[in-house]
PDB file of C-alpha atoms in Angstrom:
ATOM      1  CA  MET A 690     -27.917 -35.543  -1.880  1.00 73.00           C
ATOM      2  CA  PRO A 691     -30.711 -35.118  -4.461  1.00 83.00           C
ATOM      3  CA  CYS A 692     -32.222 -32.012  -2.820  1.00 91.00           C
ATOM      4  CA  HIS A 693     -28.830 -30.334  -2.667  1.00 91.00           C
ATOM      5  CA  ARG A 694     -28.104 -31.006  -6.325  1.00 91.00           C
ATOM      6  CA  PHE A 695     -31.618 -29.951  -7.317  1.00 94.00           C
ATOM      7  CA  LEU A 696     -31.193 -26.577  -5.582  1.00 95.00           C
ATOM      8  CA  ILE A 697     -27.851 -26.024  -7.300  1.00 95.00           C
ATOM      9  CA  CYS A 698     -29.484 -26.715 -10.668  1.00 95.00           C
ATOM     10  CA  LEU A 699     -32.358 -24.353  -9.876  1.00 95.00           C
ATOM     11  CA  GLY A 700     -29.847 -21.674  -8.943  1.00 95.00           C
ATOM     12  CA  ASP A 701     -27.889 -22.217 -12.154  1.00 95.00           C
ATOM     13  CA  LEU A 702     -31.057 -22.017 -14.256  1.00 95.00           C
ATOM     14  CA  ALA A 703     -32.159 -18.841 -12.488  1.00 94.00           C
ATOM     15  CA  ARG A 704     -28.673 -17.375 -12.930  1.00 93.00           C
ATOM     16  CA  CYS A 705     -28.665 -18.094 -16.661  1.00 93.00           C
ATOM     17  CA  GLY A 706     -32.090 -16.493 -16.913  1.00 93.00           C
ATOM     18  CA  GLU A 707     -30.841 -13.300 -15.274  1.00 91.00           C
ATOM     19  CA  LEU A 708     -27.789 -13.202 -17.541  1.00 91.00           C
ATOM     20  CA  CYS A 709     -30.134 -12.967 -20.528  1.00 91.00           C
ATOM     21  CA  LYS A 710     -31.415  -9.635 -19.218  1.00 88.00           C
ATOM     22  CA  LYS A 711     -29.794  -6.236 -19.435  1.00 85.00           C
ATOM     23  CA  PRO A 712     -27.180  -5.775 -16.683  1.00 79.00           C
ATOM     24  CA  ASP A 713     -29.184  -3.131 -14.821  1.00 82.00           C
ATOM     25  CA  ALA A 714     -32.284  -5.354 -14.850  1.00 84.00           C
ATOM     26  CA  CYS A 715     -30.681  -8.407 -13.227  1.00 87.00           C
ATOM     27  CA  LYS A 716     -32.072  -9.523  -9.871  1.00 90.00           C
ATOM     28  CA  TRP A 717     -29.841 -12.021  -8.107  1.00 92.00           C
ATOM     29  CA  SER A 718     -31.714 -12.574  -4.840  1.00 92.00           C
ATOM     30  CA  LEU A 719     -33.582 -15.701  -6.007  1.00 93.00           C
ATOM     31  CA  VAL A 720     -30.374 -17.191  -7.405  1.00 93.00           C
ATOM     32  CA  ALA A 721     -28.557 -16.549  -4.128  1.00 93.00           C
ATOM     33  CA  THR A 722     -31.438 -18.044  -2.152  1.00 94.00           C
ATOM     34  CA  TYR A 723     -31.146 -21.357  -4.009  1.00 95.00           C
ATOM     35  CA  TYR A 724     -27.390 -21.545  -3.409  1.00 96.00           C
ATOM     36  CA  PHE A 725     -27.639 -20.579   0.264  1.00 95.00           C
ATOM     37  CA  GLU A 726     -30.351 -23.175   0.817  1.00 95.00           C
ATOM     38  CA  ALA A 727     -28.186 -25.809  -0.880  1.00 95.00           C
ATOM     39  CA  SER A 728     -25.355 -24.896   1.477  1.00 95.00           C
ATOM     40  CA  ARG A 729     -27.668 -25.156   4.476  1.00 94.00           C
ATOM     41  CA  ILE A 730     -28.880 -28.620   3.461  1.00 94.00           C
ATOM     42  CA  TRP A 731     -25.379 -29.968   2.838  1.00 94.00           C
ATOM     43  CA  PRO A 732     -22.776 -27.743   4.554  1.00 94.00           C
ATOM     44  CA  ASP A 733     -19.955 -30.186   3.744  1.00 95.00           C
ATOM     45  CA  SER A 734     -20.212 -29.432   0.024  1.00 95.00           C
ATOM     46  CA  GLY A 735     -18.189 -26.624  -1.523  1.00 96.00           C
ATOM     47  CA  ASN A 736     -20.337 -26.434  -4.659  1.00 96.00           C
ATOM     48  CA  PRO A 737     -22.877 -23.846  -3.395  1.00 96.00           C
ATOM     49  CA  HIS A 738     -20.153 -21.485  -2.215  1.00 96.00           C
ATOM     50  CA  ASN A 739     -18.338 -21.783  -5.529  1.00 96.00           C
ATOM     51  CA  GLN A 740     -21.542 -20.704  -7.256  1.00 96.00           C
ATOM     52  CA  LEU A 741     -21.947 -17.835  -4.790  1.00 96.00           C
ATOM     53  CA  ALA A 742     -18.369 -16.770  -5.552  1.00 96.00           C
ATOM     54  CA  LEU A 743     -19.254 -16.738  -9.238  1.00 95.00           C
ATOM     55  CA  LEU A 744     -22.366 -14.723  -8.448  1.00 94.00           C
ATOM     56  CA  ALA A 745     -20.265 -12.221  -6.504  1.00 94.00           C
ATOM     57  CA  THR A 746     -18.179 -11.532  -9.609  1.00 92.00           C
ATOM     58  CA  TYR A 747     -21.359 -10.435 -11.397  1.00 90.00           C
ATOM     59  CA  THR A 748     -22.200  -7.936  -8.672  1.00 86.00           C
ATOM     60  CA  GLY A 749     -18.715  -6.439  -8.477  1.00 81.00           C
ATOM     61  CA  GLY A 750     -17.734  -7.965  -5.160  1.00 89.00           C
ATOM     62  CA  PRO A 751     -14.175  -9.387  -5.391  1.00 93.00           C
ATOM     63  CA  PHE A 752     -13.842  -9.636  -1.613  1.00 95.00           C
ATOM     64  CA  LEU A 753     -17.156 -11.483  -1.358  1.00 95.00           C
ATOM     65  CA  ALA A 754     -15.967 -13.750  -4.166  1.00 96.00           C
ATOM     66  CA  LEU A 755     -12.763 -14.382  -2.194  1.00 97.00           C
ATOM     67  CA  TYR A 756     -14.745 -15.317   0.898  1.00 96.00           C
ATOM     68  CA  HIS A 757     -16.990 -17.777  -0.910  1.00 96.00           C
ATOM     69  CA  CYS A 758     -14.020 -19.279  -2.781  1.00 96.00           C
ATOM     70  CA  VAL A 759     -12.433 -19.897   0.600  1.00 96.00           C
ATOM     71  CA  ARG A 760     -15.662 -21.401   1.920  1.00 95.00           C
ATOM     72  CA  SER A 761     -15.853 -23.699  -1.102  1.00 96.00           C
ATOM     73  CA  LEU A 762     -12.389 -25.006  -0.184  1.00 95.00           C
ATOM     74  CA  ALA A 763     -12.717 -25.158   3.606  1.00 93.00           C
ATOM     75  CA  VAL A 764     -15.189 -28.057   3.666  1.00 94.00           C
ATOM     76  CA  LYS A 765     -15.021 -31.849   3.682  1.00 94.00           C
ATOM     77  CA  GLU A 766     -15.840 -31.976  -0.024  1.00 95.00           C
ATOM     78  CA  PRO A 767     -14.173 -28.941  -1.664  1.00 95.00           C
ATOM     79  CA  PHE A 768     -15.343 -27.873  -5.085  1.00 95.00           C
ATOM     80  CA  PRO A 769     -12.771 -29.221  -7.605  1.00 93.00           C
ATOM     81  CA  GLY A 770     -12.256 -25.963  -9.493  1.00 92.00           C
ATOM     82  CA  ALA A 771     -12.392 -23.602  -6.515  1.00 94.00           C
ATOM     83  CA  TRP A 772      -8.629 -23.250  -6.097  1.00 94.00           C
ATOM     84  CA  ASN A 773      -8.146 -22.325  -9.765  1.00 94.00           C
ATOM     85  CA  ASN A 774     -10.998 -19.832  -9.479  1.00 94.00           C
ATOM     86  CA  LEU A 775      -9.269 -18.313  -6.469  1.00 95.00           C
ATOM     87  CA  MET A 776      -6.017 -17.962  -8.406  1.00 94.00           C
ATOM     88  CA  LEU A 777      -7.875 -16.265 -11.275  1.00 94.00           C
ATOM     89  CA  LEU A 778      -9.411 -13.848  -8.790  1.00 95.00           C
ATOM     90  CA  PHE A 779      -5.959 -12.972  -7.454  1.00 95.00           C
ATOM     91  CA  GLU A 780      -4.537 -12.540 -10.959  1.00 93.00           C
ATOM     92  CA  GLU A 781      -7.301 -10.124 -11.880  1.00 93.00           C
ATOM     93  CA  ASN A 782      -6.756  -8.204  -8.655  1.00 93.00           C
ATOM     94  CA  ARG A 783      -2.996  -7.982  -9.215  1.00 91.00           C
ATOM     95  CA  SER A 784      -3.585  -6.464 -12.659  1.00 91.00           C
ATOM     96  CA  SER A 785      -6.037  -3.865 -11.323  1.00 89.00           C
ATOM     97  CA  ILE A 786      -5.111  -0.315 -10.368  1.00 88.00           C
ATOM     98  CA  LEU A 787      -5.997   0.325  -6.726  1.00 89.00           C
ATOM     99  CA  HIS A 788      -6.268   4.039  -6.061  1.00 87.00           C
ATOM    100  CA  SER A 789      -5.895   3.580  -2.305  1.00 88.00           C
ATOM    101  CA  TYR A 790      -2.635   1.686  -2.705  1.00 89.00           C
ATOM    102  CA  SER A 791       0.559   3.636  -2.074  1.00 88.00           C
ATOM    103  CA  SER A 792       3.929   2.124  -2.917  1.00 87.00           C
ATOM    104  CA  GLY A 793       5.479   4.455  -0.347  1.00 87.00           C
ATOM    105  CA  ALA A 794       3.221   3.381   2.506  1.00 88.00           C
ATOM    106  CA  HIS A 795       5.013   1.819   5.461  1.00 87.00           C
ATOM    107  CA  ILE A 796       4.076   0.094   8.687  1.00 89.00           C
ATOM    108  CA  ASP A 797       6.482  -0.897  11.445  1.00 87.00           C
ATOM    109  CA  LEU A 798       5.864  -4.560  12.218  1.00 87.00           C
ATOM    110  CA  LEU A 799       7.860  -4.141  15.427  1.00 87.00           C
ATOM    111  CA  LYS A 800       5.323  -1.542  16.584  1.00 86.00           C
ATOM    112  CA  PRO A 801       2.021  -3.015  15.399  1.00 85.00           C
ATOM    113  CA  SER A 802      -0.096  -0.933  17.775  1.00 84.00           C
ATOM    114  CA  VAL A 803       1.024   2.376  16.235  1.00 85.00           C
ATOM    115  CA  TRP A 804      -1.681   3.584  13.894  1.00 84.00           C
ATOM    116  CA  CYS A 805      -0.750   4.675  10.384  1.00 77.00           C
ATOM    117  CA  SER A 806      -3.006   7.712  10.688  1.00 63.00           C
ATOM    118  CA  MET A 807      -2.853   9.652  13.954  1.00 50.00           C
ATOM    119  CA  ALA A 808      -5.831  11.689  12.781  1.00 42.00           C
ATOM    120  CA  ALA A 809      -7.841   8.494  12.501  1.00 43.00           C
ATOM    121  CA  ILE A 810      -6.940   7.323  15.999  1.00 43.00           C
ATOM    122  CA  ASN A 811      -7.786  10.733  17.476  1.00 49.00           C
ATOM    123  CA  ARG A 812     -11.264  10.512  15.991  1.00 45.00           C
ATOM    124  CA  ALA A 813     -11.714   6.882  17.030  1.00 48.00           C
ATOM    125  CA  THR A 814     -10.715   7.455  20.645  1.00 52.00           C
ATOM    126  CA  SER A 815     -12.481  10.777  21.130  1.00 54.00           C
ATOM    127  CA  GLY A 816     -15.768   9.687  19.574  1.00 51.00           C
ATOM    128  CA  SER A 817     -16.023  13.164  18.097  1.00 45.00           C
ATOM    129  CA  SER A 818     -18.715  13.922  15.547  1.00 42.00           C
ATOM    130  CA  ASN A 819     -16.455  16.477  13.889  1.00 40.00           C
ATOM    131  CA  LYS A 820     -16.947  16.438  10.131  1.00 40.00           C
ATOM    132  CA  ASN A 821     -13.257  17.138   9.508  1.00 38.00           C
ATOM    133  CA  MET A 822     -12.439  13.470   9.094  1.00 36.00           C
ATOM    134  CA  PRO A 823      -8.993  12.144   8.165  1.00 41.00           C
ATOM    135  CA  GLU A 824      -8.223  11.545   4.527  1.00 50.00           C
ATOM    136  CA  ALA A 825      -8.489   7.759   4.788  1.00 49.00           C
ATOM    137  CA  THR A 826     -11.902   8.091   6.397  1.00 46.00           C
ATOM    138  CA  GLU A 827     -13.115  10.489   3.728  1.00 48.00           C
ATOM    139  CA  THR A 828     -12.286   8.061   0.944  1.00 47.00           C
ATOM    140  CA  VAL A 829     -13.945   5.148   2.728  1.00 50.00           C
ATOM    141  CA  THR A 830     -17.055   7.209   3.472  1.00 43.00           C
ATOM    142  CA  SER A 831     -17.363   8.453  -0.079  1.00 40.00           C
ATOM    143  CA  GLY A 832     -17.201   4.928  -1.436  1.00 41.00           C
ATOM    144  CA  LYS A 833     -14.098   5.706  -3.485  1.00 46.00           C
ATOM    145  CA  ALA A 834     -11.789   3.613  -1.343  1.00 55.00           C
ATOM    146  CA  ASP A 835     -10.965   0.119  -2.501  1.00 85.00           C
ATOM    147  CA  ILE A 836     -10.234  -1.236   0.956  1.00 93.00           C
ATOM    148  CA  TRP A 837     -11.775  -4.614   0.136  1.00 94.00           C
ATOM    149  CA  LEU A 838      -9.760  -4.859  -3.064  1.00 95.00           C
ATOM    150  CA  LEU A 839      -6.690  -4.118  -0.954  1.00 95.00           C
ATOM    151  CA  PHE A 840      -7.611  -6.976   1.361  1.00 96.00           C
ATOM    152  CA  VAL A 841      -7.896  -9.310  -1.634  1.00 96.00           C
ATOM    153  CA  ARG A 842      -4.421  -8.275  -2.759  1.00 95.00           C
ATOM    154  CA  LEU A 843      -3.053  -8.696   0.759  1.00 95.00           C
ATOM    155  CA  MET A 844      -4.407 -12.249   0.955  1.00 95.00           C
ATOM    156  CA  SER A 845      -2.837 -13.095  -2.391  1.00 94.00           C
ATOM    157  CA  PHE A 846       0.644 -12.757  -0.877  1.00 93.00           C
ATOM    158  CA  PHE A 847      -0.097 -15.672   1.439  1.00 92.00           C
ATOM    159  CA  LEU A 848      -1.830 -17.977  -1.028  1.00 89.00           C
ATOM    160  CA  VAL A 849      -0.121 -17.274  -4.360  1.00 84.00           C
ATOM    161  CA  HIS A 850       3.382 -18.659  -4.767  1.00 66.00           C
ATOM    162  CA  SER A 851       5.163 -15.417  -5.628  1.00 68.00           C
ATOM    163  CA  SER A 852       7.628 -12.993  -4.100  1.00 80.00           C
ATOM    164  CA  LEU A 853       6.814 -10.697  -1.199  1.00 86.00           C
ATOM    165  CA  GLU A 854       7.739  -7.594  -3.170  1.00 88.00           C
ATOM    166  CA  GLY A 855       5.179  -4.948  -2.334  1.00 90.00           C
ATOM    167  CA  PHE A 856       3.881  -6.752   0.751  1.00 93.00           C
ATOM    168  CA  GLN A 857       4.848  -4.005   3.214  1.00 91.00           C
ATOM    169  CA  SER A 858       3.237  -1.245   1.161  1.00 92.00           C
ATOM    170  CA  THR A 859       0.121  -3.341   0.558  1.00 94.00           C
ATOM    171  CA  LEU A 860      -0.249  -4.108   4.256  1.00 94.00           C
ATOM    172  CA  ALA A 861       0.333  -0.463   5.208  1.00 93.00           C
ATOM    173  CA  SER A 862      -2.160   0.785   2.614  1.00 93.00           C
ATOM    174  CA  THR A 863      -4.741  -1.745   3.767  1.00 94.00           C
ATOM    175  CA  VAL A 864      -4.294  -0.957   7.454  1.00 93.00           C
ATOM    176  CA  GLY A 865      -4.478   2.765   6.716  1.00 91.00           C
ATOM    177  CA  GLN A 866      -7.823   2.282   5.003  1.00 92.00           C
ATOM    178  CA  LEU A 867      -9.023   0.033   7.829  1.00 92.00           C
ATOM    179  CA  GLU A 868      -8.155   2.755  10.327  1.00 90.00           C
ATOM    180  CA  GLY A 869     -10.235   5.177   8.317  1.00 90.00           C
ATOM    181  CA  LEU A 870     -13.137   2.743   8.313  1.00 90.00           C
ATOM    182  CA  VAL A 871     -13.152   2.037  12.060  1.00 87.00           C
ATOM    183  CA  ALA A 872     -12.894   5.774  12.779  1.00 86.00           C
ATOM    184  CA  MET A 873     -16.341   6.319  11.295  1.00 87.00           C
ATOM    185  CA  GLU A 874     -19.614   6.378  13.189  1.00 84.00           C
ATOM    186  CA  ASP A 875     -21.359   3.065  13.837  1.00 83.00           C
ATOM    187  CA  ASP A 876     -24.037   3.621  11.188  1.00 86.00           C
ATOM    188  CA  GLU A 877     -21.376   4.358   8.592  1.00 88.00           C
ATOM    189  CA  ILE A 878     -19.357   1.310   9.613  1.00 87.00           C
ATOM    190  CA  LYS A 879     -22.433  -0.886   9.392  1.00 86.00           C
ATOM    191  CA  ALA A 880     -23.130   0.329   5.858  1.00 89.00           C
ATOM    192  CA  ALA A 881     -19.496  -0.197   4.819  1.00 89.00           C
ATOM    193  CA  LEU A 882     -19.531  -3.772   6.138  1.00 89.00           C
ATOM    194  CA  GLU A 883     -22.619  -4.859   4.194  1.00 90.00           C
ATOM    195  CA  SER A 884     -21.680  -7.651   1.773  1.00 89.00           C
ATOM    196  CA  TYR A 885     -24.842  -8.780   0.050  1.00 91.00           C
ATOM    197  CA  GLN A 886     -26.676  -5.553  -0.801  1.00 87.00           C
ATOM    198  CA  LEU A 887     -26.234  -6.130  -4.552  1.00 86.00           C
ATOM    199  CA  MET A 888     -26.694  -9.899  -4.443  1.00 89.00           C
ATOM    200  CA  ASP A 889     -29.463 -10.359  -1.883  1.00 86.00           C
ATOM    201  CA  PRO A 890     -30.735  -7.139  -0.226  1.00 83.00           C
ATOM    202  CA  SER A 891     -32.680  -9.144   2.364  1.00 85.00           C
ATOM    203  CA  ARG A 892     -29.427 -10.519   3.809  1.00 87.00           C
ATOM    204  CA  LYS A 893     -28.363  -7.624   6.015  1.00 87.00           C
ATOM    205  CA  GLY A 894     -25.584  -7.296   8.555  1.00 84.00           C
ATOM    206  CA  PRO A 895     -21.889  -6.411   8.949  1.00 84.00           C
ATOM    207  CA  TYR A 896     -20.825  -9.621   7.225  1.00 89.00           C
ATOM    208  CA  ARG A 897     -17.578  -8.303   5.764  1.00 91.00           C
ATOM    209  CA  ALA A 898     -15.827  -8.101   9.130  1.00 88.00           C
ATOM    210  CA  LEU A 899     -16.684 -11.712   9.974  1.00 88.00           C
ATOM    211  CA  GLN A 900     -15.772 -12.808   6.459  1.00 92.00           C
ATOM    212  CA  LEU A 901     -12.384 -11.154   6.852  1.00 92.00           C
ATOM    213  CA  VAL A 902     -11.672 -13.164  10.000  1.00 89.00           C
ATOM    214  CA  SER A 903     -12.797 -16.338   8.217  1.00 91.00           C
ATOM    215  CA  VAL A 904     -10.358 -15.723   5.364  1.00 94.00           C
ATOM    216  CA  PHE A 905      -7.485 -15.164   7.799  1.00 91.00           C
ATOM    217  CA  ILE A 906      -8.336 -18.448   9.541  1.00 89.00           C
ATOM    218  CA  PHE A 907      -8.237 -20.233   6.188  1.00 92.00           C
ATOM    219  CA  ILE A 908      -4.837 -18.702   5.451  1.00 91.00           C
ATOM    220  CA  PHE A 909      -3.455 -19.975   8.759  1.00 86.00           C
ATOM    221  CA  HIS A 910      -4.704 -23.441   7.943  1.00 86.00           C
ATOM    222  CA  SER A 911      -3.259 -23.339   4.422  1.00 87.00           C
ATOM    223  CA  LEU A 912       0.150 -22.187   5.644  1.00 86.00           C
ATOM    224  CA  THR A 913       0.464 -24.557   8.570  1.00 82.00           C
ATOM    225  CA  GLU A 914      -1.072 -27.726   7.140  1.00 75.00           C
ATOM    226  CA  SER A 915       0.908 -29.784   4.649  1.00 55.00           C
ATOM    227  CA  GLY A 916      -0.799 -30.672   1.402  1.00 53.00           C
ATOM    228  CA  ASP A 917      -0.987 -30.058  -2.311  1.00 54.00           C
ATOM    229  CA  ARG A 918      -1.201 -26.299  -1.866  1.00 57.00           C
ATOM    230  CA  VAL A 919       2.126 -25.973  -0.068  1.00 52.00           C
ATOM    231  CA  ASP A 920       4.725 -24.649  -2.499  1.00 55.00           C
ATOM    232  CA  PRO A 921       7.461 -27.313  -2.836  1.00 53.00           C
ATOM    233  CA  LYS A 922       9.934 -24.561  -3.800  1.00 55.00           C
ATOM    234  CA  LYS A 923       9.621 -22.991  -0.359  1.00 58.00           C
ATOM    235  CA  ASP A 924      11.613 -24.565   2.444  1.00 62.00           C
ATOM    236  CA  ASN A 925      10.424 -24.703   6.034  1.00 71.00           C
ATOM    237  CA  LYS A 926      12.173 -21.433   6.863  1.00 75.00           C
ATOM    238  CA  GLN A 927      10.402 -19.559   4.067  1.00 75.00           C
ATOM    239  CA  GLN A 928       7.073 -21.108   4.983  1.00 79.00           C
ATOM    240  CA  SER A 929       7.606 -20.142   8.611  1.00 84.00           C
ATOM    241  CA  ALA A 930       8.417 -16.547   7.646  1.00 85.00           C
ATOM    242  CA  LEU A 931       5.254 -16.351   5.559  1.00 87.00           C
ATOM    243  CA  THR A 932       3.218 -17.683   8.465  1.00 89.00           C
ATOM    244  CA  GLU A 933       4.717 -15.063  10.782  1.00 90.00           C
ATOM    245  CA  LEU A 934       3.727 -12.312   8.353  1.00 92.00           C
ATOM    246  CA  ALA A 935       0.202 -13.710   8.201  1.00 91.00           C
ATOM    247  CA  VAL A 936       0.013 -13.701  12.001  1.00 89.00           C
ATOM    248  CA  ALA A 937       1.290 -10.116  12.119  1.00 91.00           C
ATOM    249  CA  ALA A 938      -1.200  -8.932   9.491  1.00 92.00           C
ATOM    250  CA  THR A 939      -4.068 -10.677  11.257  1.00 89.00           C
ATOM    251  CA  PHE A 940      -3.382  -9.258  14.689  1.00 88.00           C
ATOM    252  CA  ILE A 941      -2.699  -5.763  13.360  1.00 91.00           C
ATOM    253  CA  CYS A 942      -6.069  -5.740  11.599  1.00 90.00           C
ATOM    254  CA  ALA A 943      -7.834  -7.397  14.527  1.00 86.00           C
ATOM    255  CA  GLY A 944      -6.195  -4.934  16.902  1.00 86.00           C
ATOM    256  CA  ARG A 945      -7.673  -1.983  15.029  1.00 86.00           C
ATOM    257  CA  VAL A 946     -11.131  -3.538  15.237  1.00 84.00           C
ATOM    258  CA  VAL A 947     -10.828  -4.373  18.948  1.00 81.00           C
ATOM    259  CA  GLU A 948      -9.469  -0.925  19.784  1.00 81.00           C
ATOM    260  CA  LYS A 949     -12.388   0.682  17.991  1.00 75.00           C
ATOM    261  CA  SER A 950     -14.889  -1.438  19.922  1.00 75.00           C
ATOM    262  CA  ALA A 951     -13.219  -0.669  23.256  1.00 74.00           C
ATOM    263  CA  THR A 952     -13.709   3.076  22.766  1.00 73.00           C
ATOM    264  CA  ARG A 953     -17.471   2.869  22.293  1.00 64.00           C
ATOM    265  CA  ASN A 954     -19.789   3.987  25.081  1.00 57.00           C
ATOM    266  CA  SER A 955     -21.738   0.746  24.789  1.00 54.00           C
ATOM    267  CA  THR A 956     -19.878  -2.268  23.468  1.00 53.00           C
ATOM    268  CA  GLN A 957     -23.119  -4.263  23.411  1.00 55.00           C
ATOM    269  CA  THR A 958     -24.454  -2.157  20.539  1.00 57.00           C
ATOM    270  CA  CYS A 959     -21.150  -1.871  18.687  1.00 65.00           C
ATOM    271  CA  THR A 960     -21.386  -3.078  15.086  1.00 69.00           C
ATOM    272  CA  LEU A 961     -18.005  -4.791  15.365  1.00 67.00           C
ATOM    273  CA  LEU A 962     -18.808  -6.756  18.541  1.00 65.00           C
ATOM    274  CA  PRO A 963     -19.449 -10.128  16.788  1.00 65.00           C
ATOM    275  CA  THR A 964     -16.097  -9.826  15.040  1.00 68.00           C
ATOM    276  CA  VAL A 965     -14.354  -8.996  18.316  1.00 66.00           C
ATOM    277  CA  CYS A 966     -15.833 -12.133  19.903  1.00 70.00           C
ATOM    278  CA  VAL A 967     -14.572 -14.292  17.037  1.00 65.00           C
ATOM    279  CA  CYS A 968     -11.121 -12.665  17.226  1.00 61.00           C
ATOM    280  CA  ARG A 969     -10.958 -13.453  20.930  1.00 60.00           C
ATOM    281  CA  VAL A 970     -11.760 -17.116  20.348  1.00 57.00           C
ATOM    282  CA  VAL A 971      -9.216 -17.346  17.521  1.00 57.00           C
ATOM    283  CA  SER A 972      -6.483 -15.701  19.608  1.00 58.00           C
ATOM    284  CA  LYS A 973      -6.903 -18.354  22.304  1.00 58.00           C
ATOM    285  CA  HIS A 974      -6.236 -21.108  19.778  1.00 54.00           C
ATOM    286  CA  THR A 975      -3.389 -19.453  17.866  1.00 55.00           C
TER     287      THR A 975
END
């Protein structure tokens, strides 16, 4: 479609123009607008989302880059280089030091409803405004937590053909940080779930929670559908085990979100309500 291609070119030109500026002077909102409009005109094309993933790497958003890489693949006409870009994103994440990751962290997959942090669940269920927040919550609130980097690493276990060494500790570390996040007040949660504040400040909303569900859905599809991305070295038993782990991780994370929403005085105003609705629909078809 000519209009679609024209918008992509305008976005690329605007992006190159911003790259010529000093890093602190770059404004990406116009660039993002062109790519989003291209996606709206032709939603079956993965090209706009690939460009948005690239844009996310400029603004320091690896999780946002992951989401748009996934979107560029989960269409009728995937972007040809999107899968390689996704693998590069995972490689960079694997080589990064995540301060919120603990190799000694553990979660019992046979007891998925047991929270990693009892302090976090006490705050979430009581609705207390006590400032003595659990450690996980403090790090999320202060912005020092790399919960979204942990989610990127967690997803890499399902999509990169490697061993599962470190999976348990990564899942436990991620869930622990998620518990800290959902234990915060609604305004704090809303701020933590903003995705586009550095790319396009006008695009507001708790997008990260919905994007997380979208990525999990893509993982299910990738693990259960045969195709070029299925590792030929893995037999059906290994593939089935990986799928079971993906299901467990999804419902553990979704369970924390749903439990948080259920403890609010008014679920209609809960920031996580849209995500809960999506989780409910997904659970009926899983």
